[in-house]
XYZ file of C-alpha atoms in Angstrom:
348
model
C -76.783 76.515 104.871
C -75.062 79.111 102.681
C -73.152 76.374 100.844
C -76.394 74.456 100.167
C -78.121 77.569 98.830
C -75.145 78.322 96.580
C -75.150 74.757 95.225
C -78.908 74.936 94.584
C -78.567 78.244 92.786
C -75.804 76.901 90.566
C -77.940 73.872 89.686
C -80.851 76.104 88.743
C -78.625 78.284 86.581
C -77.190 75.233 84.819
C -80.673 73.909 84.169
C -81.808 77.240 82.714
C -78.736 77.364 80.473
C -79.479 73.879 79.225
C -83.068 74.820 78.423
C -81.900 77.926 76.570
C -79.442 75.952 74.482
C -82.090 73.369 73.695
C -84.447 76.118 72.534
C -81.768 77.570 70.270
C -80.780 74.219 68.761
C -82.490 73.094 65.537
C -85.097 70.373 65.989
C -83.659 66.889 65.731
C -84.806 64.817 62.793
C -84.365 61.094 63.010
C -82.531 59.356 60.182
C -85.480 57.091 59.603
C -88.218 59.731 59.769
C -90.947 59.575 57.191
C -91.543 61.468 53.976
C -95.048 62.603 53.100
C -94.285 62.496 49.374
C -92.656 59.085 49.443
C -95.442 57.687 51.622
C -98.056 59.005 49.173
C -96.202 57.537 46.183
C -95.896 54.133 47.836
C -99.547 54.177 48.907
C -100.802 54.843 45.378
C -98.165 52.590 43.823
C -97.004 55.166 41.284
C -95.009 58.370 40.912
C -96.977 61.283 39.431
C -94.704 63.149 37.045
C -95.641 66.476 35.473
C -94.061 67.013 32.075
C -94.594 68.315 28.553
C -96.352 66.411 25.804
C -94.940 68.124 22.724
C -91.135 68.292 23.045
C -89.650 65.584 20.787
C -86.498 64.166 22.306
C -87.345 65.465 25.769
C -91.011 64.831 26.563
C -93.524 63.873 23.916
C -96.698 61.798 23.814
C -96.296 59.478 20.824
C -98.915 57.925 18.591
C -99.162 54.875 20.882
C -100.048 57.068 23.851
C -96.601 56.631 25.448
C -94.480 59.407 26.892
C -90.935 59.368 25.553
C -87.932 61.625 26.080
C -85.058 62.610 28.352
C -87.342 64.198 30.954
C -89.838 61.340 31.038
C -87.103 58.709 31.254
C -85.749 60.596 34.253
C -89.091 60.166 36.015
C -88.937 56.467 35.165
C -85.563 56.440 36.879
C -87.069 57.925 40.050
C -89.818 55.287 39.986
C -87.241 52.530 39.534
C -85.212 53.854 42.469
C -88.163 54.166 44.837
C -90.642 51.503 43.736
C -88.326 49.075 41.953
C -90.317 49.415 38.736
C -89.641 52.085 36.086
C -93.141 51.631 34.669
C -94.869 52.768 37.843
C -95.222 56.367 36.676
C -98.352 58.334 35.878
C -97.551 61.222 33.565
C -99.541 64.446 33.697
C -99.243 66.867 30.778
C -98.521 70.366 32.077
C -98.248 73.728 30.346
C -95.881 76.636 30.927
C -98.746 78.426 32.666
C -99.834 75.701 35.121
C -96.735 73.537 35.694
C -95.440 75.239 38.856
C -98.906 75.559 40.377
C -99.532 71.848 39.763
C -96.427 71.069 41.799
C -97.225 73.557 44.561
C -100.736 72.171 45.050
C -99.627 68.538 45.099
C -101.291 67.571 41.821
C -97.923 66.143 40.797
C -95.009 64.768 42.850
C -92.268 66.053 40.573
C -91.972 68.379 37.590
C -89.578 67.141 34.905
C -89.835 69.473 31.946
C -88.186 72.511 30.315
C -88.073 74.448 33.579
C -85.245 76.883 34.260
C -83.618 76.954 37.685
C -83.980 80.535 38.944
C -83.651 82.261 42.305
C -87.301 83.445 42.645
C -88.667 79.985 41.917
C -86.805 78.620 44.914
C -86.919 81.636 47.230
C -90.538 82.670 46.648
C -92.508 79.678 45.362
C -91.619 76.997 47.892
C -89.883 74.831 45.293
C -86.448 73.218 44.969
C -84.476 72.213 41.887
C -82.661 68.933 42.422
C -79.933 69.522 39.830
C -79.344 70.424 36.191
C -80.515 67.644 33.904
C -79.874 69.702 30.764
C -77.658 72.778 30.343
C -79.356 74.979 27.788
C -79.413 78.541 26.489
C -82.018 80.700 24.773
C -81.696 81.014 21.014
C -83.676 82.061 17.953
C -84.988 80.220 14.909
C -85.791 82.160 11.727
C -86.971 81.390 8.213
C -84.085 81.011 5.746
C -85.826 83.250 3.229
C -85.385 86.254 5.535
C -81.618 86.106 5.011
C -80.971 86.821 8.700
C -77.666 85.547 10.090
C -77.570 87.259 13.503
C -80.051 88.190 16.202
C -78.794 91.766 15.832
C -80.678 91.838 12.523
C -84.043 91.230 14.224
C -84.745 94.894 15.050
C -88.501 95.389 14.582
C -89.128 91.673 14.050
C -92.225 89.838 15.186
C -91.059 87.124 17.574
C -93.113 84.155 18.740
C -92.691 83.494 22.460
C -94.538 81.427 25.050
C -96.146 83.155 28.056
C -95.231 82.686 31.708
C -91.645 81.680 30.958
C -88.170 82.994 31.659
C -87.877 83.069 27.857
C -90.439 85.862 27.622
C -88.558 87.957 30.192
C -85.165 87.309 28.592
C -86.515 88.352 25.199
C -87.831 91.688 26.484
C -84.634 92.351 28.442
C -82.389 91.616 25.469
C -84.266 93.817 22.994
C -84.480 96.642 25.523
C -80.780 96.480 26.370
C -79.902 96.350 22.666
C -82.126 99.350 21.799
C -84.045 97.182 19.357
C -87.764 97.317 18.666
C -89.666 94.159 19.552
C -93.047 92.966 18.332
C -93.789 89.952 20.562
C -96.389 87.428 19.460
C -97.346 85.582 22.653
C -98.643 82.059 21.960
C -98.677 79.124 24.379
C -99.471 76.211 22.072
C -96.522 74.757 20.163
C -98.886 73.776 17.345
C -100.092 77.371 17.019
C -96.502 78.617 16.997
C -95.725 76.118 14.262
C -98.576 77.528 12.198
C -97.465 81.084 12.938
C -93.928 80.366 11.779
C -94.821 78.447 8.637
C -97.556 80.979 7.825
C -95.247 83.975 8.175
C -97.022 85.537 11.149
C -93.754 85.415 13.129
C -90.315 86.259 11.792
C -88.624 84.315 14.589
C -89.298 81.930 17.439
C -87.239 82.145 20.635
C -86.847 79.505 23.323
C -84.117 77.210 24.663
C -82.041 75.444 22.033
C -83.362 72.067 23.198
C -86.907 73.146 22.401
C -85.802 74.746 19.143
C -84.233 71.449 18.069
C -87.407 69.572 18.993
C -89.573 72.205 17.305
C -87.549 72.127 14.089
C -87.616 68.311 14.044
C -91.404 68.495 14.363
C -91.650 70.515 11.143
C -90.893 67.433 9.078
C -90.306 68.305 5.425
C -90.407 72.017 6.272
C -87.469 71.788 8.705
C -84.904 72.860 6.117
C -86.831 76.113 5.548
C -85.636 77.333 8.956
C -82.282 77.877 10.657
C -81.238 78.323 14.282
C -79.053 81.407 14.734
C -75.688 80.813 16.449
C -75.973 83.292 19.345
C -77.479 82.653 22.761
C -78.920 85.396 24.986
C -79.122 83.518 28.277
C -78.076 80.496 30.287
C -80.909 78.076 30.987
C -80.127 75.353 33.551
C -83.075 72.976 33.215
C -83.803 70.458 35.920
C -86.367 68.478 37.906
C -88.335 70.359 40.550
C -89.883 69.216 43.848
C -91.629 70.931 46.738
C -89.643 72.289 49.667
C -89.996 70.625 53.040
C -89.486 66.982 52.080
C -85.746 66.425 52.299
C -85.895 62.675 51.840
C -87.737 62.865 48.523
C -85.419 65.689 47.418
C -82.427 63.419 48.155
C -83.959 60.555 46.196
C -84.588 62.676 43.093
C -81.164 64.332 43.234
C -79.376 61.007 43.610
C -81.346 59.421 40.802
C -79.590 61.817 38.439
C -76.249 61.303 40.181
C -76.624 57.541 39.773
C -77.206 57.987 36.031
C -74.022 60.047 35.710
C -71.994 57.655 37.866
C -73.278 54.747 35.796
C -71.946 56.418 32.655
C -68.672 57.304 34.359
C -68.142 53.700 35.488
C -69.251 52.231 32.141
C -72.353 50.530 33.589
C -75.200 50.047 31.105
C -78.484 48.169 30.970
C -76.743 45.435 29.001
C -73.678 44.874 31.189
C -74.907 45.672 34.700
C -74.989 41.971 35.547
C -71.244 41.761 35.006
C -70.635 44.858 37.140
C -72.343 43.273 40.135
C -68.969 41.501 40.557
C -66.949 44.641 39.809
C -64.127 44.867 42.414
C -64.101 48.677 42.491
C -65.430 49.862 45.882
C -67.232 52.844 44.309
C -69.135 50.524 41.980
C -69.985 48.089 44.781
C -71.454 50.901 46.876
C -73.401 52.364 43.952
C -74.969 49.030 43.028
C -75.762 48.044 46.618
C -73.298 45.150 46.707
C -71.730 46.720 49.805
C -73.348 49.125 52.223
C -76.923 50.384 52.312
C -77.257 53.834 50.791
C -80.906 53.484 49.821
C -82.671 53.147 53.165
C -81.784 56.688 54.359
C -83.646 57.968 51.269
C -86.629 55.679 51.765
C -85.491 53.435 48.901
C -84.346 49.807 48.727
C -80.678 48.801 48.904
C -80.516 48.229 45.137
C -82.028 51.621 44.210
C -79.239 52.630 41.808
C -78.996 49.174 40.269
C -82.733 49.364 39.525
C -82.245 52.707 37.730
C -79.355 51.492 35.598
C -80.883 48.091 34.854
C -84.318 49.378 33.869
C -83.710 52.885 32.479
C -79.979 53.192 31.844
C -77.243 55.692 32.480
C -77.359 59.317 31.289
C -75.619 58.557 27.988
C -78.162 55.842 27.223
C -81.204 58.042 27.784
C -79.517 60.822 25.777
C -78.650 58.535 22.865
C -82.106 57.067 22.503
C -84.003 60.337 22.907
C -81.943 63.419 22.067
C -79.129 62.236 19.777
C -81.514 61.284 16.903
C -82.418 64.988 16.586
C -78.796 65.849 15.856
C -78.374 67.928 19.020
C -74.769 67.587 20.298
C -74.223 66.885 24.000
C -71.793 69.789 24.350
C -71.940 71.086 27.921
C -74.017 68.062 28.899
C -71.106 65.647 28.590
C -69.390 64.341 31.708
C -66.679 66.407 33.374
C -64.188 63.731 32.266
C -64.859 64.815 28.679
C -64.852 68.558 29.308
C -68.566 68.879 30.092
C -70.462 70.167 33.123
C -72.109 66.968 34.338
C -70.395 65.913 37.555
C -71.738 63.568 40.214
C -70.567 63.373 43.848
C -69.457 59.940 45.113
C -71.557 57.376 46.952
C -69.522 56.830 50.113
């Protein structure tokens, strides 16, 4: 009898231990579990991409009513990966003030714009950056007639800056730390800033160098009246943003960018991708879906990366057709093989 009771007690203790361990273990998530974002995109037949409408080279609405630029082509890449068609994107013009809220509330599926990756935006706002699409830094543009050659000469200057941005905070921090007097002129509209600069209301305009290049290009014949000063006061890693809590969609967006970098690294372009379908390199075969299935775990078809590269192109291609014409060098945005910061993990 005593032996039976002891055996029963041990069984009960083992069962309790198992229940305790199960309670402590993270909930299991099946490999093929659904994604609310991906399901919504497939149901409507289009990706909803929030972006800018007035950043030449990066995101601009042209005279034909088409969105063009590095950021908008990235969204086309996501659509190609998920839906098999780069044209299945609905663009929504966002502002610096409403862009993050639009993503939080589900008005857009993804934000692809001049948005800096910062700790509070991930830790406090329920958002995730999927990578750095463009490595930038905050600079200053001034009128040539002022004779200014350094930002240290801007003590007491009136500086145009857009509200609700990291740029506004960086500007205040820099002037305060440098014991310089600042007269900020806070304007959201790029068109109004253009008028303020050409009309002399602002001595300088500060924002990321990508935006400065786009802004200066938008001045047309007046572009040569302004110069961009050489110093930078911040690092601005700009990248696509999605909502937290949907790992599968996060993976898809992150790997869309990785596929663009790997395509450039392997020399795969829109023109020659057909030839690379017979490429003997195992890394290329896996990327293009010739061997293995790396799309299904992300909710995408087997040929997800091939669709991106065939329809949109690799990173160099979207850079060359959108950003290069403005004269902005790739610099830190070149591949790691050329001394840059863009580096993609392998598909294997």
